[in-house]
Each structure stands twice: as structure tokens, then as C-alpha cells.
Amino acid sequence: MSSDGAVPGSVRPGGRTARVRESVLRVAGDLLAERGFTAMDLGEVAIRAEVGKTTVYRRWRSPAGLVADLLTEMAETSLPHANTGSLRGDLVANARLVARTLADERQGPLFKALIAAAISDPETAAALHRFYDVRLTEWTPCVAAAIERGELGPRTDARALLSAVSAPLYYRFLTSGDAIDDAVAVTAAEAAATAAEAGLFRR
Amino acid sequence: MSSDGAVPGSVRPGGRTARVRESVLRVAGDLLAERGFTAMDLGEVAIRAEVGKTTVYRRWRSPAGLVADLLTEMAETSLPHANTGSLRGDLVANARLVARTLADERQGPLFKALIAAAISDPETAAALHRFYDVRLTEWTPCVAAAIERGELGPRTDARALLSAVSAPLYYRFLTSGDAIDDAVAVTAAEAAATAAEAGLFRR
């Protein structure tokens, strides 16, 4: 979220509506990170955000609706792709960003709560898939540039390659519980780059 | 679970106790796959398993205790590692097994429910981590054999390599929602093998 409350891409930019959205989504993220999706209550969100309950119920309707909008905002305000001049540089930057996000004391629990919510709720699952679609699409120019530079073959599947960079970090985060450190992030990026250079990840 | 009800590694093998465990864990898995962890009720499990409630409450104590024991049984009864004679053959077999499991109409929802439960409950998280530890350890001999055959360097980190095989499948399963097909499984295995051969995944 931008510090001036102007949410890029919002249907109703600026002003009171945007400020209300910013407050409500910040509280929703806090509650998700603290207690998870099943404890999400729109009335409590309204109180903590200091916004009228009617406004919250009318605008977001349900915890799933609120979480979907939070994911939309996270996609709108997430960091742009790197541009280091090399495939490996860009992929390492991507892996480090993912590793830092998952290790962050607010973002880590928030992502776990969002993923758990998506498992139990189809509307949240659709919103989560859109979020990852935006992130994978945002980083696609790094792969296009590597193809331009001749680092990768023209039929390289950017989405499969970028998924392979993040995947070992999410695997540790969600299943094995193994530690995620900088070496793991760098290895994830370099392994994916090596495989892509060898012609895996073809469209 | 083995078809004769004898649970390998059980503290009390065979007989009535093992049959009770088999019934209760099968019902627990069914309920998890159908409705998730938050809807898990020991009384309902007892009724559906046709086992006394007192037995269920005394032996498993809580939904988390029951899910932890289900994960223990899943680890005990899961399939052994492949032995195809080549690293790529073994890793492709591993990736296909994971892909098949995640796509299975009972196992897929069950794994999602277990992972969601682990997000909300530390006891379940510990049990989930033990399950993946058992699975990663089970397949470690495939990497040791590849080192023996000279396919990989002696310092190859089996756990990091095997995590890299499963990771792109779980990434699709839990975050991006992208389809998992046989080509994705084969690519995951071959990308990980290529990176390992290039000297990534070093201890």
C-alpha cells in the first residue's frame, strides 16, 4: 500500500473511500497474520479500522470478499521486477524477494493464512491464483530480456521458469519446514536458470 | 495402510487395537478431505468409525492428535523409493508419484487439508514436517546411488535435490493453481537433475 493512501488501480482512487479501504485492508491483514482466516470477523475489522460496520458489510460482504480485495491490493502494490542486466541477477533478486517475504514476521504468517484460506474457500482460491498470476506476469519481462540477450532459447516458458524459482522456497515454507536462508534462495534461482539454459521449461 | 490391518511400526501391532486405529484414521482422512480440519470432531469420527467415543478421546485426545497420528500412519505406509538404475529415472518416478498424489481425488484434498491444518496448529505442523522428513529420507538412497554411479558429485545434498523435484508441483497445487500434468512432473524432475549435475545442491 502506498503511504499517501492512493491505491493504484483502485476503482475509486483517492479521497475518503481509498482511506477507508486502506485502513480496512491493513486491519484485515493484521488479523489474518495474527489469528488466521477462520477467526476473521467483519464486525471486529470495522471496530479496529474505526470504520462503520455498515460500510464494511456493504462493501466487502464476507470475510472471503475482504480477503479477495486484500489480495487484489497486494498485487496492485507489490514490488516491480528487477532489471540487473542478466538472467541470473534478475532471478536471484526474485528469489531473495520471495525469501524475504516468507521470512518477514508479518508477511510470512499473512501468506500462510491466505494460502490456508484459499484451501478452504473457492473465492479466496480464485483471488490467490490471480495474485500469483500478477506476480508471475510482472517478472516475465526478465525472461523476455534474457531471450533478447540470447541467454535463453526463444521458446522458454517464462511462467514455468519463474515458478521454478519460487517453488523450493514455498516448499520449505508450507510442507517440509526446512529453513529458508539466502543460500537456499540463491540456489533456487541458479538451479532454475541452469535448467532453463539447458532447454527445460519450453513452451 | 496395508490391507490386512497390520500397521508397520505401530506401537501395538495387529489385533483389535490396530483395527480400531485403521478405522479411525480412515474416517479422519475422509473427513479432512471432505470438510477440512476445522470441521474435525472426535465424536463424529467415533460414530463414523463405529468405535466408542471414549476410546477415541482417550487415545487421540484432540483433532490435532488425531491428525498427527494420521500423518504418522501415512509416513509408515507410503510407497518406497524407485530403483530404475538412473538418477533421471528415479527422479521422474518420484515426481510422477507426487503429481499423482496431488491430483488424486481423495489424496489431493487430504493433503490440502493437512497443510491448512499445519498452518493453524503447531502440533500438526510438527507432524507434517516429520511426514516430509520421512518422505525425503525414503528417497535419499536414489541420490546416494547416483553418487555411487558417478552421475552426481559426492557432496550433492539429497534433501535439497529431492525438495527441488517436488517443489514445482506443490507450488502449483498450493499457490499459483496452474495445472499439474505429466509434462510438468517430468520437467520438474529433469530440471532438478540438470541443476544437480551442474553442481547446484551442494552440502
Short mmCIF file of C-alpha atoms in Angstrom, two decimals:
data_model
loop_
_atom_site.label_atom_id
_atom_site.label_comp_id
_atom_site.label_asym_id
_atom_site.label_seq_id
_atom_site.Cartn_x
_atom_site.Cartn_y
_atom_site.Cartn_z
CA MET A 1 0.00 0.00 0.00
CA SER A 2 1.36 3.43 -0.87
CA SER A 3 1.91 5.81 2.06
CA ASP A 4 -0.36 8.55 0.68
CA GLY A 5 -3.38 6.26 0.57
CA ALA A 6 -3.71 6.42 -3.21
CA VAL A 7 -4.24 2.84 -4.26
CA PRO A 8 -3.07 2.30 -7.84
CA GLY A 9 -5.72 0.70 -9.98
CA SER A 10 -8.49 1.23 -7.44
CA VAL A 11 -11.96 1.77 -8.91
CA ARG A 12 -12.41 4.82 -6.67
CA PRO A 13 -8.98 6.39 -6.31
CA GLY A 14 -8.00 8.90 -3.62
CA GLY A 15 -10.16 10.55 -1.01
CA ARG A 16 -12.18 9.01 1.80
CA THR A 17 -13.09 5.77 0.02
CA ALA A 18 -9.44 4.97 -0.60
CA ARG A 19 -8.55 5.80 3.02
CA VAL A 20 -11.30 3.53 4.30
CA ARG A 21 -10.08 0.74 2.06
CA GLU A 22 -6.50 1.22 3.22
CA SER A 23 -7.49 1.06 6.91
CA VAL A 24 -9.80 -1.91 6.49
CA LEU A 25 -7.32 -3.94 4.44
CA ARG A 26 -4.48 -3.17 6.86
CA VAL A 27 -6.59 -4.45 9.77
CA ALA A 28 -7.70 -7.47 7.71
CA GLY A 29 -4.05 -8.33 7.01
CA ASP A 30 -3.15 -7.89 10.68
CA LEU A 31 -5.98 -10.15 11.82
CA LEU A 32 -5.14 -12.79 9.21
CA ALA A 33 -1.47 -12.78 10.21
CA GLU A 34 -2.36 -12.95 13.92
CA ARG A 35 -5.20 -15.45 14.00
CA GLY A 36 -5.95 -16.79 10.52
CA PHE A 37 -8.96 -16.75 8.23
CA THR A 38 -11.42 -18.71 10.38
CA ALA A 39 -11.24 -16.03 13.10
CA MET A 40 -11.89 -13.20 10.62
CA ASP A 41 -14.97 -11.20 11.64
CA LEU A 42 -16.15 -8.19 9.63
CA GLY A 43 -17.55 -6.50 12.75
CA GLU A 44 -14.19 -6.73 14.50
CA VAL A 45 -12.43 -5.45 11.37
CA ALA A 46 -14.76 -2.41 11.34
CA ILE A 47 -14.06 -1.64 15.02
CA ARG A 48 -10.28 -1.99 14.72
CA ALA A 49 -10.23 0.03 11.47
CA GLU A 50 -12.51 2.69 13.04
CA VAL A 51 -14.90 2.41 10.13
CA GLY A 52 -18.67 1.95 10.29
CA LYS A 53 -19.81 -1.70 10.29
CA THR A 54 -22.41 -0.94 7.61
CA THR A 55 -19.68 0.34 5.29
CA VAL A 56 -17.59 -2.81 5.78
CA TYR A 57 -20.52 -5.21 5.32
CA ARG A 58 -21.85 -3.30 2.29
CA ARG A 59 -18.52 -3.02 0.53
CA TRP A 60 -16.88 -6.40 1.31
CA ARG A 61 -19.93 -8.56 2.21
CA SER A 62 -17.96 -11.52 3.66
CA PRO A 63 -14.56 -12.49 5.04
CA ALA A 64 -13.83 -14.11 1.66
CA GLY A 65 -14.73 -10.87 -0.14
CA LEU A 66 -12.43 -8.92 2.16
CA VAL A 67 -9.55 -11.35 1.67
CA ALA A 68 -10.05 -11.27 -2.11
CA ASP A 69 -9.77 -7.46 -2.04
CA LEU A 70 -6.67 -7.69 0.17
CA LEU A 71 -5.06 -9.97 -2.42
CA THR A 72 -6.03 -7.52 -5.17
CA GLU A 73 -4.38 -4.68 -3.25
CA MET A 74 -1.29 -6.82 -2.54
CA ALA A 75 -0.99 -7.45 -6.28
CA GLU A 76 -1.50 -3.73 -7.10
CA THR A 77 1.16 -2.55 -4.66
CA SER A 78 3.73 -5.37 -4.88
CA LEU A 79 7.28 -4.63 -5.96
CA PRO A 80 8.23 -4.36 -9.66
CA HIS A 81 10.55 -6.87 -11.33
CA ALA A 82 14.32 -6.42 -11.15
CA ASN A 83 16.43 -5.25 -14.06
CA THR A 84 20.02 -6.22 -13.29
CA GLY A 85 21.08 -6.85 -16.90
CA SER A 86 21.46 -10.62 -16.53
CA LEU A 87 19.09 -13.56 -16.14
CA ARG A 88 20.89 -14.85 -13.07
CA GLY A 89 20.93 -11.42 -11.46
CA ASP A 90 17.20 -10.98 -12.03
CA LEU A 91 16.29 -14.48 -10.84
CA VAL A 92 18.44 -14.16 -7.70
CA ALA A 93 16.69 -10.83 -6.99
CA ASN A 94 13.34 -12.58 -7.45
CA ALA A 95 14.26 -15.49 -5.16
CA ARG A 96 15.59 -13.11 -2.48
CA LEU A 97 12.39 -11.06 -2.60
CA VAL A 98 10.29 -14.20 -2.14
CA ALA A 99 12.57 -15.50 0.65
CA ARG A 100 12.45 -12.13 2.44
CA THR A 101 8.66 -12.00 2.15
CA LEU A 102 8.17 -15.51 3.53
CA ALA A 103 10.64 -14.87 6.39
CA ASP A 104 9.07 -11.50 7.30
CA GLU A 105 7.34 -11.60 10.67
CA ARG A 106 4.11 -10.06 9.35
CA GLN A 107 4.18 -11.18 5.70
CA GLY A 108 5.10 -14.81 6.45
CA PRO A 109 2.09 -15.53 8.70
CA LEU A 110 -0.09 -13.45 6.36
CA PHE A 111 0.84 -15.57 3.32
CA LYS A 112 0.30 -18.77 5.31
CA ALA A 113 -3.14 -17.54 6.37
CA LEU A 114 -4.03 -16.55 2.78
CA ILE A 115 -2.96 -19.96 1.47
CA ALA A 116 -4.90 -21.77 4.23
CA ALA A 117 -7.94 -19.60 3.44
CA ALA A 118 -7.64 -20.47 -0.26
CA ILE A 119 -7.66 -24.16 0.66
CA SER A 120 -10.99 -23.83 2.49
CA ASP A 121 -12.69 -21.23 0.28
CA PRO A 122 -13.05 -21.22 -3.54
CA GLU A 123 -13.48 -17.42 -3.84
CA THR A 124 -10.23 -16.92 -1.92
CA ALA A 125 -8.54 -19.58 -4.06
CA ALA A 126 -9.51 -17.67 -7.22
CA ALA A 127 -8.16 -14.43 -5.71
CA LEU A 128 -4.93 -16.17 -4.64
CA HIS A 129 -4.43 -17.58 -8.15
CA ARG A 130 -4.95 -14.07 -9.58
CA PHE A 131 -2.35 -12.70 -7.15
CA TYR A 132 0.27 -15.26 -8.26
CA ASP A 133 -0.70 -14.68 -11.89
CA VAL A 134 0.03 -10.95 -11.44
CA ARG A 135 3.37 -11.71 -9.75
CA LEU A 136 4.47 -14.23 -12.40
CA THR A 137 3.40 -11.83 -15.16
CA GLU A 138 5.22 -8.91 -13.50
CA TRP A 139 8.54 -10.82 -13.69
CA THR A 140 8.02 -12.16 -17.21
CA PRO A 141 9.95 -9.24 -18.85
CA CYS A 142 13.13 -10.53 -17.13
CA VAL A 143 12.81 -13.75 -19.10
CA ALA A 144 11.90 -11.87 -22.30
CA ALA A 145 15.03 -9.73 -21.85
CA ALA A 146 17.17 -12.85 -21.33
CA ILE A 147 15.76 -14.27 -24.57
CA GLU A 148 16.57 -10.93 -26.29
CA ARG A 149 20.13 -11.09 -24.98
CA GLY A 150 20.47 -14.67 -26.22
CA GLU A 151 20.82 -16.12 -22.70
CA LEU A 152 17.76 -18.33 -23.22
CA GLY A 153 16.10 -20.01 -26.18
CA PRO A 154 13.14 -18.19 -27.79
CA ARG A 155 10.63 -20.84 -26.68
CA THR A 156 11.45 -20.57 -22.97
CA ASP A 157 8.27 -20.70 -20.84
CA ALA A 158 8.68 -17.69 -18.53
CA ARG A 159 5.91 -18.80 -16.19
CA ALA A 160 7.35 -22.30 -15.68
CA LEU A 161 10.84 -20.86 -15.13
CA LEU A 162 9.65 -18.23 -12.64
CA SER A 163 7.53 -20.84 -10.84
CA ALA A 164 10.67 -22.99 -10.50
CA VAL A 165 12.50 -20.10 -8.82
CA SER A 166 9.85 -19.56 -6.11
CA ALA A 167 8.83 -23.19 -5.72
CA PRO A 168 11.67 -24.52 -3.49
CA LEU A 169 11.08 -21.61 -1.10
CA TYR A 170 7.34 -22.24 -0.86
CA TYR A 171 8.00 -25.98 -0.49
CA ARG A 172 10.05 -25.30 2.65
CA PHE A 173 7.57 -22.68 3.86
CA LEU A 174 4.46 -24.86 3.51
CA THR A 175 5.47 -28.52 3.64
CA SER A 176 8.95 -29.62 4.79
CA GLY A 177 9.53 -26.75 7.22
CA ASP A 178 13.24 -26.70 6.27
CA ALA A 179 14.94 -23.35 6.88
CA ILE A 180 14.94 -20.70 4.14
CA ASP A 181 18.18 -18.74 4.08
CA ASP A 182 19.99 -16.68 1.47
CA ALA A 183 21.91 -19.71 0.17
CA VAL A 184 18.63 -21.55 -0.44
CA ALA A 185 17.26 -18.53 -2.33
CA VAL A 186 20.38 -18.19 -4.49
CA THR A 187 20.42 -21.94 -5.20
CA ALA A 188 16.73 -21.87 -6.20
CA ALA A 189 17.45 -19.08 -8.71
CA GLU A 190 20.62 -20.66 -10.09
CA ALA A 191 19.10 -24.12 -10.39
CA ALA A 192 16.16 -22.70 -12.35
CA ALA A 193 18.50 -20.64 -14.56
CA THR A 194 20.71 -23.68 -15.22
CA ALA A 195 17.72 -25.80 -16.18
CA ALA A 196 16.33 -23.04 -18.42
CA GLU A 197 19.70 -22.62 -20.15
CA ALA A 198 19.72 -26.38 -20.75
CA GLY A 199 16.40 -26.06 -22.60
CA LEU A 200 13.95 -27.21 -19.93
CA PHE A 201 10.84 -25.02 -19.46
CA ARG A 202 9.90 -24.96 -23.14
CA ARG A 203 6.55 -23.75 -24.39
CA MET B 1 -2.46 -48.54 5.16
CA SER B 2 -1.87 -52.21 4.48
CA SER B 3 -4.94 -54.20 3.57
CA ASP B 4 -4.58 -56.72 6.41
CA GLY B 5 -4.75 -54.02 9.07
CA ALA B 6 -1.23 -54.68 10.32
CA VAL B 7 0.29 -51.24 10.64
CA PRO B 8 4.08 -51.38 10.25
CA GLY B 9 5.90 -49.67 13.07
CA SER B 10 2.78 -49.37 15.23
CA VAL B 11 3.41 -49.50 18.97
CA ARG B 12 0.64 -52.10 19.31
CA PRO B 13 0.70 -54.14 16.13
CA GLY B 14 -2.14 -56.37 14.93
CA GLY B 15 -5.38 -57.29 16.61
CA ARG B 16 -8.24 -55.10 17.76
CA THR B 17 -6.16 -52.02 18.58
CA ALA B 18 -4.71 -51.93 15.09
CA ARG B 19 -8.16 -52.40 13.53
CA VAL B 20 -9.57 -49.55 15.61
CA ARG B 21 -6.69 -47.32 14.55
CA GLU B 22 -7.19 -48.24 10.91
CA SER B 23 -10.91 -47.43 11.02
CA VAL B 24 -10.47 -44.19 12.94
CA LEU B 25 -7.67 -42.90 10.74
CA ARG B 26 -9.56 -43.80 7.56
CA VAL B 27 -12.57 -41.81 8.78
CA ALA B 28 -10.31 -38.96 9.90
CA GLY B 29 -8.76 -38.82 6.43
CA ASP B 30 -12.21 -38.90 4.80
CA LEU B 31 -13.49 -36.05 6.97
CA LEU B 32 -10.35 -33.98 6.38
CA ALA B 33 -10.60 -34.46 2.62
CA GLU B 34 -14.33 -33.65 2.63
CA ARG B 35 -14.55 -30.72 5.02
CA GLY B 36 -11.11 -29.75 6.33
CA PHE B 37 -9.51 -29.61 9.75
CA THR B 38 -11.73 -27.00 11.38
CA ALA B 39 -14.78 -29.26 10.95
CA MET B 40 -12.99 -32.26 12.52
CA ASP B 41 -14.92 -33.57 15.55
CA LEU B 42 -13.73 -36.59 17.54
CA GLY B 43 -17.30 -37.58 18.43
CA GLU B 44 -18.29 -37.68 14.75
CA VAL B 45 -15.12 -39.63 13.92
CA ALA B 46 -16.06 -42.22 16.58
CA ILE B 47 -19.60 -42.59 15.21
CA ARG B 48 -18.50 -42.93 11.58
CA ALA B 49 -15.69 -45.34 12.51
CA GLU B 50 -18.11 -47.35 14.71
CA VAL B 51 -15.73 -47.08 17.63
CA GLY B 52 -16.54 -45.97 21.19
CA LYS B 53 -16.17 -42.23 21.79
CA THR B 54 -14.22 -42.89 25.00
CA THR B 55 -11.65 -44.90 23.05
CA VAL B 56 -11.19 -42.11 20.50
CA TYR B 57 -10.93 -39.34 23.10
CA ARG B 58 -8.58 -41.40 25.32
CA ARG B 59 -6.26 -42.47 22.52
CA TRP B 60 -6.13 -39.34 20.32
CA ARG B 61 -7.24 -36.59 22.77
CA SER B 62 -7.76 -33.84 20.16
CA PRO B 63 -8.25 -33.27 16.43
CA ALA B 64 -4.57 -32.26 16.27
CA GLY B 65 -3.56 -35.52 17.99
CA LEU B 66 -5.64 -37.49 15.52
CA VAL B 67 -4.19 -35.67 12.51
CA ALA B 68 -0.66 -36.17 13.85
CA ASP B 69 -1.30 -39.92 14.08
CA LEU B 70 -2.78 -39.92 10.56
CA LEU B 71 0.42 -38.30 9.27
CA THR B 72 2.47 -40.91 11.16
CA GLU B 73 0.48 -43.70 9.51
CA MET B 74 0.76 -42.04 6.08
CA ALA B 75 4.54 -41.96 6.54
CA GLU B 76 4.61 -45.62 7.72
CA THR B 77 2.59 -46.88 4.78
CA SER B 78 3.79 -44.60 1.97
CA LEU B 79 5.41 -46.06 -1.13
CA PRO B 80 9.12 -46.98 -1.17
CA HIS B 81 11.62 -45.13 -3.39
CA ALA B 82 12.12 -46.17 -7.00
CA ASN B 83 15.16 -48.05 -8.23
CA THR B 84 15.28 -47.60 -12.00
CA GLY B 85 19.07 -47.64 -12.32
CA SER B 86 19.44 -43.97 -13.28
CA LEU B 87 19.09 -40.66 -11.47
CA ARG B 88 16.68 -39.29 -14.07
CA GLY B 89 14.57 -42.43 -13.99
CA ASP B 90 14.30 -42.31 -10.21
CA LEU B 91 13.55 -38.57 -10.07
CA VAL B 92 10.90 -38.83 -12.79
CA ALA B 93 9.30 -41.70 -10.82
CA ASN B 94 9.37 -39.50 -7.71
CA ALA B 95 7.83 -36.51 -9.50
CA ARG B 96 5.12 -38.68 -11.07
CA LEU B 97 4.25 -40.17 -7.67
CA VAL B 98 3.91 -36.69 -6.17
CA ALA B 99 1.88 -35.43 -9.17
CA ARG B 100 -0.42 -38.46 -8.99
CA THR B 101 -0.93 -37.99 -5.26
CA LEU B 102 -1.78 -34.29 -5.57
CA ALA B 103 -4.16 -34.95 -8.48
CA ASP B 104 -5.91 -37.85 -6.73
CA GLU B 105 -9.49 -37.02 -5.84
CA ARG B 106 -9.11 -38.16 -2.23
CA GLN B 107 -5.38 -37.57 -1.62
CA GLY B 108 -5.32 -34.07 -3.16
CA PRO B 109 -7.97 -32.56 -0.86
CA LEU B 110 -6.48 -34.55 2.05
CA PHE B 111 -3.02 -33.05 1.55
CA LYS B 112 -4.52 -29.56 1.19
CA ALA B 113 -6.43 -30.05 4.45
CA LEU B 114 -3.30 -31.35 6.23
CA ILE B 115 -1.25 -28.38 5.03
CA ALA B 116 -4.00 -25.92 6.06
CA ALA B 117 -4.20 -27.65 9.45
CA ALA B 118 -0.43 -27.33 9.87
CA ILE B 119 -0.70 -23.60 9.19
CA SER B 120 -3.18 -23.14 12.04
CA ASP B 121 -1.83 -25.69 14.52
CA PRO B 122 1.79 -26.13 15.71
CA GLU B 123 1.34 -29.82 16.72
CA THR B 124 0.07 -30.59 13.22
CA ALA B 125 2.92 -28.56 11.70
CA ALA B 126 5.45 -30.69 13.60
CA ALA B 127 3.72 -33.87 12.40
CA LEU B 128 3.63 -32.57 8.81
CA HIS B 129 7.34 -31.75 8.92
CA ARG B 130 8.04 -35.29 10.23
CA PHE B 131 6.00 -36.73 7.34
CA TYR B 132 8.01 -34.82 4.71
CA ASP B 133 11.22 -35.70 6.54
CA VAL B 134 10.32 -39.41 6.24
CA ARG B 135 9.48 -38.99 2.54
CA LEU B 136 12.66 -37.07 1.72
CA THR B 137 14.72 -39.61 3.69
CA GLU B 138 12.99 -42.54 1.95
CA TRP B 139 14.16 -41.26 -1.47
CA THR B 140 17.68 -40.33 -0.36
CA PRO B 141 19.15 -43.72 -1.46
CA CYS B 142 18.33 -42.76 -5.08
CA VAL B 143 20.73 -39.82 -4.77
CA ALA B 144 23.31 -41.94 -2.92
CA ALA B 145 23.14 -44.50 -5.76
CA ALA B 146 23.59 -41.73 -8.37
CA ILE B 147 26.68 -40.55 -6.48
CA GLU B 148 27.94 -44.18 -6.41
CA ARG B 149 27.41 -44.44 -10.17
CA GLY B 150 29.28 -41.17 -10.73
CA GLU B 151 26.18 -39.34 -12.03
CA LEU B 152 26.46 -36.72 -9.27
CA GLY B 153 29.26 -35.21 -7.21
CA PRO B 154 29.91 -36.71 -3.76
CA ARG B 155 28.80 -33.57 -1.93
CA THR B 156 25.32 -33.46 -3.52
CA ASP B 157 22.66 -32.51 -0.95
CA ALA B 158 20.00 -35.21 -1.45
CA ARG B 159 17.38 -33.36 0.56
CA ALA B 160 17.76 -30.11 -1.42
CA LEU B 161 17.68 -32.02 -4.72
CA LEU B 162 14.60 -34.06 -3.77
CA SER B 163 12.87 -30.91 -2.47
CA ALA B 164 13.53 -29.28 -5.86
CA VAL B 165 11.77 -32.20 -7.62
CA SER B 166 8.56 -31.91 -5.59
CA ALA B 167 8.58 -28.14 -5.18
CA PRO B 168 7.21 -27.02 -8.60
CA LEU B 169 4.29 -29.45 -8.16
CA TYR B 170 3.42 -28.17 -4.69
CA TYR B 171 3.82 -24.58 -5.92
CA ARG B 172 1.08 -25.16 -8.50
CA PHE B 173 -1.01 -27.14 -6.01
CA LEU B 174 -0.92 -24.54 -3.22
CA THR B 175 -0.25 -21.14 -4.73
CA SER B 176 -0.47 -20.48 -8.49
CA GLY B 177 -3.18 -23.05 -9.21
CA ASP B 178 -1.55 -23.84 -12.57
CA ALA B 179 -2.35 -27.32 -13.89
CA ILE B 180 -0.15 -30.27 -12.93
CA ASP B 181 0.23 -32.73 -15.77
CA ASP B 182 2.76 -35.40 -16.67
CA ALA B 183 4.92 -32.93 -18.65
CA VAL B 184 5.15 -30.67 -15.59
CA ALA B 185 6.20 -33.64 -13.44
CA VAL B 186 8.84 -34.80 -15.92
CA THR B 187 10.17 -31.23 -16.31
CA ALA B 188 10.40 -30.81 -12.52
CA ALA B 189 12.48 -34.00 -12.29
CA GLU B 190 14.72 -33.18 -15.25
CA ALA B 191 15.28 -29.56 -14.18
CA ALA B 192 16.35 -30.73 -10.72
CA ALA B 193 18.62 -33.44 -12.22
CA THR B 194 20.20 -30.93 -14.61
CA ALA B 195 20.89 -28.47 -11.78
CA ALA B 196 22.32 -31.25 -9.58
CA GLU B 197 24.58 -32.46 -12.39
CA ALA B 198 25.80 -28.85 -12.78
CA GLY B 199 26.88 -28.88 -9.12
CA LEU B 200 23.99 -26.99 -7.52
CA PHE B 201 22.55 -28.56 -4.32
CA ARG B 202 25.91 -28.95 -2.57
CA ARG B 203 26.22 -29.74 1.10
#
